[in-house]
Coordinates of N, CA, C and O in Angstrom, one line a residue:
I882 N 134.7 73.3 131.4 CA 133.9 73.5 132.8 C 133.7 72.1 133.4 O 132.6 71.6 132.7
K883 N 134.0 71.8 134.5 CA 134.1 70.2 135.2 C 132.6 70.3 136.2 O 132.7 71.4 137.8
P884 N 132.0 69.6 136.2 CA 131.4 69.8 137.6 C 132.1 69.4 138.8 O 132.7 68.7 138.4
Y885 N 131.2 69.7 140.3 CA 131.9 69.2 141.3 C 131.7 67.9 141.5 O 131.0 66.9 141.3
T886 N 133.1 67.6 142.0 CA 133.4 66.2 142.2 C 132.6 66.1 144.2 O 132.0 66.9 144.2
P887 N 132.9 64.6 144.2 CA 131.6 64.8 145.4 C 132.2 65.5 146.3 O 130.9 66.3 146.7
P888 N 133.5 65.7 147.3 CA 133.5 66.0 148.7 C 133.6 67.8 147.8 O 133.4 68.7 148.6
E889 N 134.1 68.1 146.5 CA 133.3 69.5 146.4 C 131.9 70.0 146.4 O 131.7 71.1 147.1
L890 N 131.2 69.0 146.3 CA 129.1 69.5 146.0 C 128.9 69.4 147.7 O 128.4 70.4 148.1
E891 N 129.9 68.6 148.2 CA 129.5 68.4 150.0 C 130.2 69.4 150.7 O 128.9 70.7 151.4
G892 N 131.1 70.3 150.2 CA 131.6 71.3 150.7 C 131.1 72.7 150.5 O 131.2 73.6 151.2
R893 N 130.6 72.7 149.0 CA 129.6 73.7 148.7 C 128.3 73.9 149.7 O 128.4 74.6 150.0
D894 N 127.8 72.4 149.9 CA 127.1 72.8 150.4 C 127.3 73.2 152.3 O 126.1 73.9 152.9
L895 N 128.3 72.7 152.7 CA 128.7 73.1 153.5 C 129.0 74.7 154.1 O 128.4 76.0 154.6
Y896 N 129.8 75.6 152.5 CA 129.5 76.9 152.0 C 128.5 77.8 152.7 O 128.3 79.3 153.3
I897 N 127.8 77.1 152.1 CA 126.7 77.8 152.2 C 125.6 77.5 153.1 O 125.0 78.9 153.9
R898 N 125.5 76.6 154.3 CA 125.9 76.0 155.8 C 125.8 77.3 156.1 O 125.2 77.6 157.3
E899 N 127.5 77.5 156.2 CA 127.9 78.2 157.0 C 127.7 79.8 156.9 O 127.9 81.0 157.6
A900 N 126.6 79.7 155.6 CA 127.0 81.4 155.0 C 128.1 81.8 154.9 O 128.1 83.6 155.0
C901 N 129.2 81.5 154.6 CA 130.6 82.1 153.9 C 130.0 83.2 152.5 O 131.1 84.9 153.0
N902 N 129.2 82.4 152.0 CA 129.0 83.6 151.1 C 128.4 85.2 151.9 O 128.3 86.2 150.7
S903 N 127.9 85.3 153.2 CA 127.6 86.8 153.9 C 128.4 87.6 153.7 O 128.7 88.7 153.4
C904 N 129.7 86.6 153.4 CA 130.7 87.9 153.9 C 132.1 88.1 153.1 O 132.5 88.5 152.8
H905 N 131.7 86.8 151.7 CA 133.0 86.4 150.8 C 131.6 86.7 149.4 O 131.1 85.6 149.3
S906 N 132.7 87.5 148.1 CA 132.1 87.1 147.0 C 132.2 86.0 146.5 O 133.2 85.3 146.7
Q907 N 131.4 85.4 145.6 CA 132.3 85.0 143.9 C 132.3 84.9 142.7 O 132.0 84.9 142.2
L908 N 132.4 86.1 142.6 CA 132.3 87.2 141.1 C 133.7 88.5 141.2 O 133.5 89.3 141.3
V909 N 134.6 88.1 140.4 CA 135.5 88.8 140.5 C 135.2 89.9 139.3 O 134.8 89.7 137.5
R910 N 134.6 91.3 139.3 CA 134.1 92.1 138.2 C 135.7 92.3 137.2 O 135.9 92.4 137.4
P911 N 135.1 93.0 136.1 CA 135.9 93.2 135.1 C 136.8 94.7 135.5 O 136.8 95.1 134.7
F912 N 137.4 95.0 136.4 CA 137.9 96.4 136.4 C 139.3 95.9 136.8 O 139.8 95.0 137.8
R913 N 140.0 97.2 136.2 CA 141.9 97.0 137.1 C 141.5 96.6 138.3 O 142.4 95.5 138.8
S914 N 141.0 97.2 139.1 CA 141.7 97.1 140.8 C 141.5 95.6 141.5 O 141.8 95.3 141.9
E915 N 140.2 94.8 140.4 CA 139.7 93.8 141.0 C 140.9 92.9 140.5 O 141.0 91.4 141.3
T916 N 140.9 92.5 138.9 CA 142.1 91.4 138.3 C 142.9 91.9 139.3 O 144.1 90.7 139.3
V917 N 143.5 93.3 139.1 CA 144.7 92.6 140.0 C 144.7 91.8 141.2 O 146.1 91.3 140.7
R918 N 144.6 92.5 142.2 CA 143.6 92.1 143.7 C 143.4 90.0 143.0 O 143.6 89.4 144.0
Y919 N 142.0 89.8 142.8 CA 141.7 88.1 142.5 C 142.2 87.6 141.4 O 141.8 86.4 141.7
G920 N 142.8 88.2 140.4 CA 143.0 87.5 139.2 C 142.1 87.8 137.5 O 141.1 88.7 138.1
D921 N 141.9 87.1 136.9 CA 140.5 86.9 135.7 C 139.1 87.2 135.7 O 138.9 86.5 137.1
Y922 N 139.1 88.1 135.7 CA 137.7 88.2 135.8 C 136.8 87.6 135.4 O 137.2 86.1 134.6
S923 N 135.4 87.1 136.6 CA 134.7 85.9 136.3 C 134.2 86.2 134.7 O 133.4 87.1 134.4
K924 N 133.6 84.7 134.1 CA 133.4 84.3 133.2 C 131.7 84.1 133.6 O 131.5 82.7 134.1
S925 N 130.6 83.7 132.2 CA 129.5 83.4 132.7 C 129.2 81.8 132.8 O 128.8 81.5 134.0
G926 N 130.2 81.4 131.9 CA 130.4 79.9 131.9 C 131.1 78.8 132.8 O 131.0 78.4 133.4
E927 N 131.4 79.7 133.5 CA 131.8 78.9 135.5 C 131.0 78.8 135.4 O 131.6 77.9 136.3
F928 N 129.7 79.2 135.6 CA 129.0 78.9 136.8 C 127.4 78.2 136.4 O 126.5 78.3 136.9
V929 N 127.8 77.5 134.8 CA 127.1 76.8 134.7 C 125.9 75.9 135.5 O 125.3 75.3 135.0
Y930 N 127.3 75.3 136.2 CA 126.4 74.2 137.3 C 126.3 74.6 138.3 O 126.6 73.7 139.6
D931 N 126.0 75.8 139.3 CA 126.1 76.3 140.7 C 124.6 76.4 140.7 O 124.0 77.6 140.1
H932 N 124.0 75.8 141.5 CA 122.9 75.9 141.4 C 122.7 76.0 143.1 O 122.6 75.1 144.1
P933 N 122.7 77.0 143.9 CA 121.9 78.2 142.9 C 123.3 79.0 143.0 O 124.4 78.8 143.6
F934 N 122.9 80.0 142.2 CA 124.6 80.9 142.1 C 124.6 81.4 143.5 O 124.6 81.9 144.0
L935 N 126.2 81.9 144.1 CA 127.3 82.5 144.7 C 127.7 83.3 144.9 O 128.9 84.1 145.8
W936 N 127.6 84.4 143.8 CA 128.1 85.3 143.4 C 128.5 86.6 144.4 O 129.2 86.7 145.0
G937 N 127.4 86.7 145.0 CA 127.3 87.9 146.1 C 128.0 89.4 145.6 O 128.5 89.5 144.6
S938 N 127.7 90.1 146.8 CA 128.0 91.3 146.1 C 129.3 91.8 147.7 O 129.8 92.8 147.5
K939 N 128.6 91.6 148.8 CA 129.5 91.4 150.3 C 130.8 91.2 150.0 O 130.9 90.0 149.7
R940 N 131.8 92.1 150.3 CA 132.9 91.5 150.7 C 133.7 92.1 151.8 O 134.4 93.1 151.7
T941 N 132.8 91.6 152.9 CA 133.5 91.6 154.0 C 134.7 90.8 154.1 O 135.9 91.5 154.8
G942 N 135.0 90.2 153.9 CA 136.3 89.5 153.6 C 136.6 89.1 152.3 O 136.0 89.9 150.6
P943 N 138.0 88.9 151.7 CA 138.5 88.7 149.6 C 137.1 87.6 149.1 O 137.0 87.1 149.7
D944 N 137.0 88.0 147.9 CA 136.3 87.6 146.6 C 137.3 86.3 147.2 O 137.6 86.2 147.1
L945 N 136.2 85.0 146.5 CA 137.0 83.6 146.9 C 136.4 82.8 145.0 O 136.6 82.2 145.1
A946 N 136.4 83.8 144.3 CA 136.3 83.2 143.0 C 137.4 82.7 142.4 O 137.5 81.6 141.7
R947 N 138.8 82.9 142.5 CA 139.5 81.9 142.6 C 140.6 81.4 143.3 O 142.2 81.3 143.3
E948 N 139.6 81.3 144.8 CA 140.4 80.9 145.7 C 141.2 79.4 144.9 O 142.3 79.3 146.1
G949 N 141.2 78.8 144.7 CA 141.2 77.5 144.2 C 142.6 77.8 143.1 O 143.6 76.9 142.7
D950 N 142.8 78.7 142.6 CA 143.8 78.9 141.6 C 144.9 80.4 141.4 O 145.5 81.2 141.0
R951 N 145.2 80.7 142.8 CA 145.7 81.6 143.4 C 147.0 81.0 143.3 O 147.5 79.7 143.1
K952 N 147.9 82.1 143.4 CA 149.7 82.2 142.3 C 150.0 81.9 143.4 O 150.9 81.2 143.1
S953 N 150.4 81.9 144.3 CA 150.8 81.5 145.8 C 150.7 80.2 146.1 O 149.7 80.1 146.8
P954 N 151.5 79.1 146.4 CA 151.8 77.9 146.6 C 151.0 78.1 148.0 O 150.3 77.2 148.4
Q955 N 151.5 78.9 149.1 CA 151.0 78.2 150.3 C 149.4 78.3 150.4 O 148.2 77.6 151.2
F956 N 148.2 79.4 149.9 CA 147.4 79.4 149.2 C 146.0 77.9 149.0 O 145.1 77.7 148.8
K957 N 147.3 77.5 148.5 CA 147.0 76.2 147.8 C 146.8 74.9 148.3 O 146.3 74.4 147.9
T958 N 147.4 74.9 149.2 CA 147.3 74.4 150.4 C 146.2 73.4 151.5 O 145.6 74.6 151.8
A959 N 146.5 72.6 151.2 CA 145.3 72.1 152.9 C 145.0 72.8 153.5 O 144.7 72.8 154.9
T960 N 147.0 73.1 154.5 CA 146.7 73.2 155.5 C 147.1 74.4 155.9 O 146.3 75.1 157.1
W961 N 146.7 75.4 155.0 CA 146.4 76.7 155.0 C 145.1 76.8 155.3 O 145.4 77.5 156.3
H962 N 144.1 76.0 154.5 CA 143.0 76.5 154.7 C 142.8 75.8 156.1 O 141.8 76.2 156.7
Y963 N 143.0 74.7 156.8 CA 142.7 74.3 157.2 C 143.2 74.8 158.8 O 142.1 75.4 159.6
Q964 N 144.3 75.2 158.6 CA 144.8 76.4 159.4 C 144.1 77.8 159.7 O 143.6 78.4 161.2
H965 N 143.6 78.2 158.7 CA 142.5 79.2 159.1 C 141.0 79.3 159.0 O 140.6 80.1 159.9
F966 N 140.7 77.8 159.2 CA 139.3 77.7 159.4 C 139.7 77.2 161.0 O 139.0 77.4 161.8
E967 N 140.6 76.3 162.0 CA 141.1 76.7 163.3 C 141.3 78.1 163.8 O 140.9 78.5 164.4
A968 N 142.2 79.1 163.0 CA 142.9 80.2 164.3 C 142.6 81.2 163.1 O 143.9 81.4 162.4
P969 N 141.6 82.0 162.5 CA 142.1 82.7 161.2 C 142.7 83.5 161.4 O 143.3 84.1 160.9
Q970 N 142.7 84.0 162.5 CA 143.6 85.6 162.9 C 144.8 85.2 162.8 O 145.6 86.0 162.5
D971 N 145.1 83.8 163.0 CA 146.4 83.7 163.1 C 147.2 82.9 161.6 O 148.9 83.4 161.7
I972 N 146.9 83.5 161.1 CA 146.8 82.9 159.4 C 146.4 84.0 158.4 O 147.5 84.4 158.0
S973 N 146.1 85.3 159.0 CA 145.9 86.3 158.3 C 145.5 87.3 159.0 O 144.2 87.2 159.8
T974 N 146.6 88.1 159.2 CA 147.1 89.7 160.5 C 145.5 90.2 160.2 O 145.3 90.5 158.6
G975 N 144.6 90.5 160.8 CA 143.6 91.4 160.7 C 142.7 91.2 160.1 O 141.5 91.5 160.4
S976 N 142.1 89.5 160.2 CA 141.4 89.1 159.8 C 140.1 89.0 160.6 O 140.0 89.4 161.8
I977 N 138.9 89.5 160.4 CA 137.4 89.6 161.8 C 137.3 89.0 160.9 O 136.0 88.0 162.3
M978 N 137.5 87.4 160.5 CA 137.2 86.0 160.4 C 136.7 85.6 161.3 O 137.8 85.0 162.5
P979 N 135.7 84.5 161.8 CA 135.3 83.8 163.1 C 136.2 82.6 162.9 O 136.6 82.2 162.0
P980 N 136.5 82.1 163.7 CA 137.0 80.4 164.0 C 135.9 79.8 163.4 O 135.4 79.6 164.1
Y981 N 136.3 78.2 162.9 CA 135.0 77.5 162.4 C 135.7 76.0 163.4 O 135.6 74.8 162.2
P982 N 135.8 75.9 164.2 CA 136.6 74.8 165.1 C 135.4 73.8 164.5 O 136.0 72.0 164.7
H983 N 134.6 73.8 164.5 CA 132.8 72.4 164.3 C 133.2 72.5 162.8 O 132.9 71.0 162.7
L984 N 133.8 72.7 162.2 CA 134.0 72.1 161.2 C 135.5 70.8 160.8 O 135.5 70.0 160.4
L985 N 136.6 71.4 162.1 CA 137.6 70.5 162.2 C 137.0 68.8 163.1 O 137.5 67.8 163.2
N986 N 136.1 69.0 163.6 CA 135.7 68.1 164.4 C 133.9 67.6 164.1 O 134.4 66.6 164.4
N987 N 133.1 68.3 163.1 CA 132.1 67.0 162.8 C 132.5 66.2 161.9 O 133.0 66.9 161.1
D988 N 131.7 65.2 161.6 CA 131.4 64.1 161.0 C 130.6 64.5 159.9 O 130.0 65.4 160.4
L989 N 131.5 64.3 158.4 CA 130.8 64.7 157.3 C 129.5 63.9 157.3 O 129.9 62.8 157.1
N990 N 128.2 64.3 156.6 CA 127.1 63.3 156.8 C 126.8 63.6 154.9 O 126.8 64.4 154.5
T991 N 127.1 62.4 154.7 CA 127.1 62.1 153.4 C 125.6 61.4 153.2 O 125.5 60.6 151.7
S992 N 125.0 61.1 154.1 CA 123.4 60.9 153.6 C 122.7 60.7 152.0 O 122.0 60.5 151.7
D993 N 123.0 62.3 151.5 CA 122.3 63.1 151.1 C 123.4 63.1 149.8 O 122.2 63.6 148.7
L994 N 123.8 62.0 149.5 CA 125.0 62.8 148.3 C 124.3 62.2 147.5 O 124.0 63.0 146.2
K995 N 123.5 60.7 146.6 CA 123.0 60.2 146.0 C 122.3 60.8 145.5 O 121.8 61.6 144.3
G996 N 121.3 61.9 146.6 CA 119.8 62.4 145.7 C 120.7 63.8 145.8 O 120.0 64.1 144.7
K997 N 121.4 64.7 146.2 CA 122.0 65.8 145.6 C 122.7 65.9 144.3 O 122.3 66.8 143.2
I998 N 122.8 64.6 143.7 CA 123.8 64.1 142.5 C 122.5 64.1 141.6 O 122.8 64.1 140.5
S999 N 121.9 63.6 142.0 CA 120.6 63.5 140.7 C 119.6 64.8 141.2 O 119.2 64.8 139.9
A1000 N 120.1 65.2 142.2 CA 118.9 66.7 141.8 C 119.8 67.2 140.9 O 119.4 68.4 140.0
M1001 N 121.3 67.4 140.9 CA 121.9 68.1 140.1 C 121.7 67.7 138.7 O 121.6 68.9 138.7
R1002 N 121.8 66.5 138.0 CA 121.3 66.1 137.2 C 120.3 66.4 136.6 O 120.2 66.8 135.6
T1003 N 119.1 66.5 137.4 CA 118.0 67.3 136.9 C 118.0 68.0 136.8 O 117.3 69.4 135.4
L1004 N 119.1 69.8 137.0 CA 119.1 70.7 136.6 C 119.9 71.2 135.5 O 120.5 72.3 135.5
G1005 N 120.2 70.3 135.0 CA 121.5 70.1 133.8 C 122.8 69.5 134.3 O 123.8 69.9 133.3
V1006 N 123.1 69.7 134.8 CA 124.8 69.4 135.5 C 125.1 67.5 135.1 O 124.4 66.9 135.3
P1007 N 125.6 67.3 133.9 CA 126.0 66.6 133.7 C 127.3 65.1 134.4 O 127.8 64.6 134.0
Y1008 N 126.4 64.4 135.0 CA 126.8 63.5 136.0 C 126.5 62.1 135.0 O 124.7 62.2 134.8
P1009 N 127.0 61.1 134.6 CA 127.1 60.0 134.7 C 125.5 58.9 134.9 O 125.8 59.6 136.2
E1010 N 124.6 59.0 134.1 CA 124.1 57.9 134.5 C 124.6 56.8 135.8 O 125.6 56.4 135.5
G1011 N 124.6 56.8 137.0 CA 125.2 55.0 137.7 C 125.7 56.2 138.5 O 126.5 55.6 139.5
F1012 N 126.2 57.5 138.7 CA 127.3 57.9 139.0 C 127.1 58.1 141.2 O 128.2 58.2 141.3
E1013 N 126.4 58.2 140.9 CA 125.7 58.3 142.2 C 125.8 57.1 143.2 O 126.6 57.2 144.4
D1014 N 126.4 55.5 142.7 CA 126.6 54.4 143.2 C 128.2 55.1 143.6 O 128.2 53.6 144.6
K1015 N 128.9 55.4 143.3 CA 130.5 55.7 143.1 C 130.8 57.0 143.4 O 131.9 56.9 143.9
A1016 N 129.9 58.0 143.9 CA 130.3 58.9 144.3 C 131.0 59.1 145.6 O 131.7 59.5 146.0
E1017 N 130.4 57.9 146.6 CA 131.0 58.3 148.0 C 132.4 57.4 148.1 O 132.8 58.1 148.6
K1018 N 133.0 56.4 147.1 CA 133.7 56.1 146.8 C 134.8 57.1 146.2 O 136.3 57.6 146.7
D1019 N 134.4 58.1 145.3 CA 134.7 59.0 144.7 C 134.9 59.9 145.9 O 136.3 60.7 145.8
L1020 N 134.3 60.0 146.8 CA 134.0 61.3 147.8 C 135.5 60.8 149.0 O 136.9 61.5 149.3
Q1021 N 135.4 59.6 148.9 CA 136.3 59.3 149.9 C 138.3 59.2 149.2 O 139.4 59.5 150.3
K1022 N 138.4 58.8 148.2 CA 139.4 58.8 147.5 C 140.0 60.4 147.9 O 141.0 60.4 147.8
Q1023 N 139.4 60.9 147.5 CA 139.9 62.3 146.8 C 139.7 62.8 148.6 O 141.3 64.1 148.9
A1024 N 139.1 63.0 149.8 CA 139.1 63.1 150.9 C 140.4 62.7 151.1 O 141.2 62.9 152.1
K1025 N 140.9 61.6 151.3 CA 142.0 60.5 151.8 C 143.5 61.5 151.0 O 144.5 61.8 152.0
M1026 N 143.5 61.8 150.2 CA 144.3 63.0 149.7 C 144.6 64.3 150.2 O 145.8 64.5 150.4
I1027 N 143.2 64.5 150.8 CA 143.6 66.0 151.3 C 144.5 65.7 152.9 O 145.2 66.3 153.6
A1028 N 143.1 64.9 153.4 CA 144.1 64.6 154.8 C 145.4 63.6 154.4 O 146.1 64.6 155.9
N1029 N 145.4 63.4 153.9 CA 147.3 62.9 153.6 C 148.0 64.5 153.5 O 149.9 64.0 154.4
E1030 N 147.8 65.3 152.6 CA 148.2 66.3 152.6 C 148.5 66.6 154.3 O 149.8 67.2 154.2
L1031 N 147.6 67.1 154.7 CA 147.9 67.3 155.9 C 148.6 67.2 156.8 O 149.0 67.6 157.9
K1032 N 147.8 65.4 156.8 CA 149.2 64.7 157.4 C 150.8 65.0 157.7 O 151.5 65.1 158.7
A1033 N 151.0 65.1 156.4 CA 152.1 65.2 155.7 C 153.2 66.9 155.8 O 154.0 66.7 156.6
N1034 N 152.4 67.6 156.6 CA 152.4 68.8 156.9 C 151.9 69.1 158.4 O 151.6 70.2 159.2
G1035 N 151.9 68.1 159.6 CA 152.0 67.5 160.8 C 150.6 68.3 161.8 O 150.6 67.8 162.1
I1036 N 149.4 67.6 160.6 CA 148.0 67.2 161.0 C 147.3 66.3 161.2 O 146.9 65.9 159.8
K1037 N 146.9 66.3 161.9 CA 146.1 64.7 162.3 C 144.8 64.9 161.5 O 144.4 66.0 162.9
C1038 N 144.3 65.0 160.4 CA 142.2 65.0 160.5 C 142.7 64.2 159.7 O 142.6 63.9 158.7
D1039 N 140.9 63.4 159.9 CA 140.0 61.9 159.6 C 139.8 62.5 157.9 O 139.4 63.7 158.5
P1040 N 140.2 61.9 157.3 CA 139.3 62.0 155.7 C 137.5 62.2 156.1 O 137.0 63.1 155.0
N1041 N 137.5 62.0 157.1 CA 135.8 62.1 157.3 C 135.0 63.4 158.0 O 133.6 63.3 158.3
K1042 N 135.7 64.4 158.3 CA 135.3 65.5 158.8 C 134.6 66.6 157.4 O 135.2 66.9 156.7
E1043 N 134.4 67.6 158.3 CA 133.4 68.2 157.1 C 135.1 69.1 156.4 O 134.3 70.0 155.6
V1044 N 135.7 69.7 157.3 CA 136.7 70.5 157.1 C 137.3 69.8 155.7 O 137.2 70.9 154.5
I1045 N 137.6 68.6 155.8 CA 138.0 67.9 154.6 C 137.2 68.7 153.0 O 137.4 68.6 152.1
A1046 N 136.0 68.6 153.1 CA 134.9 68.8 152.1 C 134.6 70.1 152.2 O 134.9 70.7 150.6
M1047 N 135.3 71.4 152.6 CA 135.4 72.5 153.0 C 136.4 72.9 151.7 O 136.6 74.3 150.8
I1048 N 137.9 72.4 152.7 CA 138.8 72.4 151.7 C 139.0 71.9 149.8 O 139.0 73.0 149.3
A1049 N 138.2 71.1 149.8 CA 137.7 70.1 148.5 C 137.7 71.4 147.8 O 137.5 72.1 146.6
Y1050 N 136.2 71.9 148.2 CA 135.4 73.4 147.6 C 136.5 74.1 147.3 O 136.3 74.4 145.7
L1051 N 136.8 74.7 148.4 CA 137.5 75.8 147.9 C 138.7 75.6 147.2 O 139.4 76.6 146.4
Q1052 N 139.6 74.3 147.1 CA 140.7 74.3 145.8 C 140.2 74.0 144.9 O 140.6 74.2 143.7
K1053 N 138.4 74.0 144.5 CA 137.8 73.9 143.0 C 138.0 75.3 142.4 O 137.9 75.6 141.5
L1054 N 137.6 76.6 143.4 CA 137.2 77.7 142.5 C 138.4 78.2 141.7 O 139.3 78.6 142.1
G1055 N 137.6 78.9 140.6 CA 138.3 79.3 139.8 C 139.5 78.2 138.9 O 140.7 78.8 137.7
R1056 N 139.8 77.1 139.6 CA 140.2 76.1 138.9 C 140.0 75.9 137.1 O 140.9 75.2 136.5
D1057 N 138.8 76.2 136.8 CA 138.6 75.6 135.9 C 138.7 76.3 134.8 O 139.2 76.1 133.5
I1058 N 139.1 77.9 134.6 CA 139.7 78.8 134.4 C 141.0 78.7 133.7 O 141.5 78.7 132.1
H1059 N 142.5 78.0 134.9 CA 143.5 78.3 134.2 C 143.5 76.4 135.2 O 144.2 76.3 136.1
P1060 N 142.9 75.4 134.5 CA 143.5 74.1 135.2 C 144.9 73.9 134.9 O 145.8 74.5 134.1
E1061 N 145.0 72.8 135.7 CA 147.1 72.6 136.4 C 147.6 71.7 135.2 O 146.4 71.0 134.7

């Protein structure tokens, strides 16, 4: 299990701010009906660096515990996630999820990034000493990779937009169980 990268950590905070956990759980229960639909059941160790835990029990939308490990290549792309935030009903027929255009337009505020990393270290997340000083650079590197993927698929998006961090977070979910 790896700690969240800086954009994943920022994306997780956006996920909480937008109350995504009000409609999406992040806990696949050990029942056949759930593992067939969502993948391998959740293991306690997966959440060791989650403060707070976002398990939830409400499923207005699908469980997202394995979102980054979905087998269908289309779901792994930044393009799918971007378009889903822009117009959910166009991407997922019958979806009741509202669009989130502000994520596409708002600049990501990273002014608290150093403090977040320091706080997470205090809670036991093994970020190395001094990681705060290179976190912004790491964030920009990963954000540019996601923005470049979007650009290759015809979507112009500045790497400093909130949607980039949200995509980074969603693409992380479930990947520690089956790393590529």
